[in-house]
């Protein structure tokens, strides 16, 4: 119920304007977001690299409906790649296709993504295409499979809550496209996605196994202790070395688990979002764990007492 409410609110532009101006919600957002500027993200990634983590930079933004904004987003990613190279960061980038104008025109989106992939290839780097709501799944997969033939330095995200994903895993593995497996963060109807968490978790485990056996350097992206343990157990049982896959987690979530996996010799990549367009991202993080709201309530109480 709360999950659906937060995901519904994530699309409300009017509320976005109000919420992003509030000091407390901004404080909450910056638990999950590196800061407003690329410099902030670079600082965070430098520190993560020093500790042994790799990173994926996400310049926040989605569902862009003006061509100018889509072109600006592509320029921002090009700037991020230059900065990764000059600062010698161990990082790649994650991109959303609706940020590159997928809602405006597929051609525009393809052109902008191609520019980013070309530059990434010259710099020997990698672009991960995030997966958005199910309305975009087919188009995202088609575009990635098409561009991957010329630019093998791109990969995609598959969401285990979708019924279709078990088949997509086979298709994408056959094309040797790198996959990040996630549970899925959007509000989907029962006609396309498993409504029950227990079913999503079971599919995640099955798809993780398929990716470890047949995939191309898969990324297992979850903070779920049980599924992480299942991944480690499966890899050990099948003699899949820890350098043949990586775990991925979100900046600011389960740092204890991130540290532990790293200490145990696993590769861990942290997804580092930055930028001012954090509202929908924050709403999805609240939907995953409404208890995050307690942070706001506690801060409010503290402020009242201090006043
Ligand atoms: C690197 C990365 C990239 C992602 N990219 C995409 C994408 O492209 N498309 C997409 O749809 N989804 C994406 N997601 C989000 C994903 O779909 C899930 O919504 C998210 O990871 C929460 O699910 P979980 O696997 O951690 O399991 P859950 O069962 O939701 O959570 C397991 C445990 O993790 C902790 N936890 C989880 N979420 C939070 C939170 N918000 N705040 C605090 N603690 C939390 C809690 O301790 C919880 O008990 C991504 C996730 C990661 C880690």
PDB file of C-alpha atoms and ligand atoms in Angstrom, residues 3 32 96 129-132 157 159 161 180 182-186 197 201 204 221-225 227 248-250 252-254 269-271 284-289 292, ligand 1:
ATOM      1  CA  UNK A   3       4.942   1.222  -1.728  1.00  0.00           C
ATOM      2  CA  UNK A  32      21.121   8.334  -1.175  1.00  0.00           C
ATOM      3  CA  UNK A  96      18.192   5.999 -18.505  1.00  0.00           C
ATOM      4  CA  UNK A 129      21.425   1.121 -19.618  1.00  0.00           C
ATOM      5  CA  UNK A 130      19.121   1.222 -16.588  1.00  0.00           C
ATOM      6  CA  UNK A 131      15.702  -0.387 -16.960  1.00  0.00           C
ATOM      7  CA  UNK A 132      12.627   1.770 -16.343  1.00  0.00           C
ATOM      8  CA  UNK A 157      19.338  -4.230 -16.608  1.00  0.00           C
ATOM      9  CA  UNK A 159      14.057  -6.914 -13.494  1.00  0.00           C
ATOM     10  CA  UNK A 161       9.570  -8.968 -10.998  1.00  0.00           C
ATOM     11  CA  UNK A 180      22.641  -6.252 -14.113  1.00  0.00           C
ATOM     12  CA  UNK A 182      17.588  -6.328 -10.025  1.00  0.00           C
ATOM     13  CA  UNK A 183      14.206  -7.046  -8.459  1.00  0.00           C
ATOM     14  CA  UNK A 184      12.560  -3.991 -10.071  1.00  0.00           C
ATOM     15  CA  UNK A 185      11.609  -0.623  -8.627  1.00  0.00           C
ATOM     16  CA  UNK A 186       8.481   0.544 -10.489  1.00  0.00           C
ATOM     17  CA  UNK A 197       7.711 -10.587  -3.087  1.00  0.00           C
ATOM     18  CA  UNK A 201      12.739 -13.460  -4.907  1.00  0.00           C
ATOM     19  CA  UNK A 204      15.691 -13.555  -8.896  1.00  0.00           C
ATOM     20  CA  UNK A 221      22.356  -6.054  -7.717  1.00  0.00           C
ATOM     21  CA  UNK A 222      20.545  -6.464  -4.431  1.00  0.00           C
ATOM     22  CA  UNK A 223      20.837  -5.685  -0.710  1.00  0.00           C
ATOM     23  CA  UNK A 224      18.957  -8.846   0.169  1.00  0.00           C
ATOM     24  CA  UNK A 225      21.128 -10.934   2.536  1.00  0.00           C
ATOM     25  CA  UNK A 227      19.879 -13.698  -2.160  1.00  0.00           C
ATOM     26  CA  UNK A 248      26.174  -4.068  -7.034  1.00  0.00           C
ATOM     27  CA  UNK A 249      24.470  -1.920  -4.409  1.00  0.00           C
ATOM     28  CA  UNK A 250      23.083   1.578  -4.124  1.00  0.00           C
ATOM     29  CA  UNK A 252      23.924   4.883   1.086  1.00  0.00           C
ATOM     30  CA  UNK A 253      22.194   1.513   1.488  1.00  0.00           C
ATOM     31  CA  UNK A 254      23.552  -1.375   3.596  1.00  0.00           C
ATOM     32  CA  UNK A 269      30.235  -1.780  -7.483  1.00  0.00           C
ATOM     33  CA  UNK A 270      28.345   1.113  -5.915  1.00  0.00           C
ATOM     34  CA  UNK A 271      25.702   2.953  -7.918  1.00  0.00           C
ATOM     35  CA  UNK A 284      11.524   4.799  -5.208  1.00  0.00           C
ATOM     36  CA  UNK A 285      13.926   4.429  -2.260  1.00  0.00           C
ATOM     37  CA  UNK A 286      11.081   5.316   0.135  1.00  0.00           C
ATOM     38  CA  UNK A 287       8.813   2.820  -1.626  1.00  0.00           C
ATOM     39  CA  UNK A 288      11.389   0.074  -1.036  1.00  0.00           C
ATOM     40  CA  UNK A 289      11.691   0.904   2.619  1.00  0.00           C
ATOM     41  CA  UNK A 292      13.281   5.658   5.696  1.00  0.00           C
TER      42      UNK A 292
HETATM   43  C1  LIG B   1      23.056  -1.124  -8.339  1.00  0.00           C
HETATM   44  C2  LIG B   1      21.566  -1.107  -8.484  1.00  0.00           C
HETATM   45  C3  LIG B   1      21.018  -0.632  -9.665  1.00  0.00           C
HETATM   46  C4  LIG B   1      19.631  -0.661  -9.831  1.00  0.00           C
HETATM   47  N1  LIG B   1      19.086  -0.327 -11.057  1.00  0.00           N
HETATM   48  C5  LIG B   1      17.752  -0.503 -11.255  1.00  0.00           C
HETATM   49  C6  LIG B   1      17.177  -0.329 -12.545  1.00  0.00           C
HETATM   50  O1  LIG B   1      17.851  -0.012 -13.542  1.00  0.00           O
HETATM   51  N2  LIG B   1      15.835  -0.517 -12.675  1.00  0.00           N
HETATM   52  C7  LIG B   1      15.040  -0.881 -11.620  1.00  0.00           C
HETATM   53  O2  LIG B   1      13.838  -1.081 -11.798  1.00  0.00           O
HETATM   54  N3  LIG B   1      15.562  -1.026 -10.379  1.00  0.00           N
HETATM   55  C8  LIG B   1      16.883  -0.852 -10.177  1.00  0.00           C
HETATM   56  N4  LIG B   1      17.410  -1.048  -8.918  1.00  0.00           N
HETATM   57  C9  LIG B   1      16.517  -1.138  -7.738  1.00  0.00           C
HETATM   58  C10 LIG B   1      16.014  -2.566  -7.492  1.00  0.00           C
HETATM   59  O3  LIG B   1      15.092  -2.922  -8.496  1.00  0.00           O
HETATM   60  C11 LIG B   1      15.324  -2.690  -6.115  1.00  0.00           C
HETATM   61  O4  LIG B   1      14.214  -1.852  -6.089  1.00  0.00           O
HETATM   62  C12 LIG B   1      16.227  -2.313  -4.945  1.00  0.00           C
HETATM   63  O5  LIG B   1      17.515  -2.815  -5.112  1.00  0.00           O
HETATM   64  C13 LIG B   1      15.662  -2.898  -3.623  1.00  0.00           C
HETATM   65  O6  LIG B   1      15.570  -4.283  -3.723  1.00  0.00           O
HETATM   66  P1  LIG B   1      16.591  -5.306  -3.017  1.00  0.00           P
HETATM   67  O7  LIG B   1      17.038  -6.251  -4.066  1.00  0.00           O
HETATM   68  O8  LIG B   1      17.659  -4.594  -2.309  1.00  0.00           O
HETATM   69  O9  LIG B   1      15.674  -6.179  -2.074  1.00  0.00           O
HETATM   70  P2  LIG B   1      14.634  -5.793  -0.932  1.00  0.00           P
HETATM   71  O10 LIG B   1      13.974  -7.069  -0.560  1.00  0.00           O
HETATM   72  O11 LIG B   1      13.772  -4.651  -1.359  1.00  0.00           O
HETATM   73  O12 LIG B   1      15.546  -5.271   0.239  1.00  0.00           O
HETATM   74  C14 LIG B   1      16.432  -6.124   0.955  1.00  0.00           C
HETATM   75  C15 LIG B   1      17.018  -5.329   2.113  1.00  0.00           C
HETATM   76  O13 LIG B   1      17.812  -4.259   1.618  1.00  0.00           O
HETATM   77  C16 LIG B   1      17.646  -3.065   2.369  1.00  0.00           C
HETATM   78  N5  LIG B   1      17.035  -2.032   1.514  1.00  0.00           N
HETATM   79  C17 LIG B   1      16.485  -2.200   0.293  1.00  0.00           C
HETATM   80  N6  LIG B   1      16.068  -1.014  -0.209  1.00  0.00           N
HETATM   81  C18 LIG B   1      16.351  -0.093   0.729  1.00  0.00           C
HETATM   82  C19 LIG B   1      16.159   1.335   0.804  1.00  0.00           C
HETATM   83  N7  LIG B   1      15.586   2.011  -0.175  1.00  0.00           N
HETATM   84  N8  LIG B   1      16.566   1.977   1.919  1.00  0.00           N
HETATM   85  C20 LIG B   1      17.168   1.300   2.926  1.00  0.00           C
HETATM   86  N9  LIG B   1      17.372  -0.047   2.913  1.00  0.00           N
HETATM   87  C21 LIG B   1      16.978  -0.728   1.829  1.00  0.00           C
HETATM   88  C22 LIG B   1      16.752  -3.438   3.521  1.00  0.00           C
HETATM   89  O14 LIG B   1      17.576  -3.851   4.588  1.00  0.00           O
HETATM   90  C23 LIG B   1      15.974  -4.634   2.981  1.00  0.00           C
HETATM   91  O15 LIG B   1      15.495  -5.491   3.984  1.00  0.00           O
HETATM   92  C24 LIG B   1      18.792  -1.072  -8.753  1.00  0.00           C
HETATM   93  C25 LIG B   1      19.372  -1.552  -7.574  1.00  0.00           C
HETATM   94  C26 LIG B   1      20.734  -1.595  -7.434  1.00  0.00           C
HETATM   95  C27 LIG B   1      21.303  -2.152  -6.170  1.00  0.00           C
END
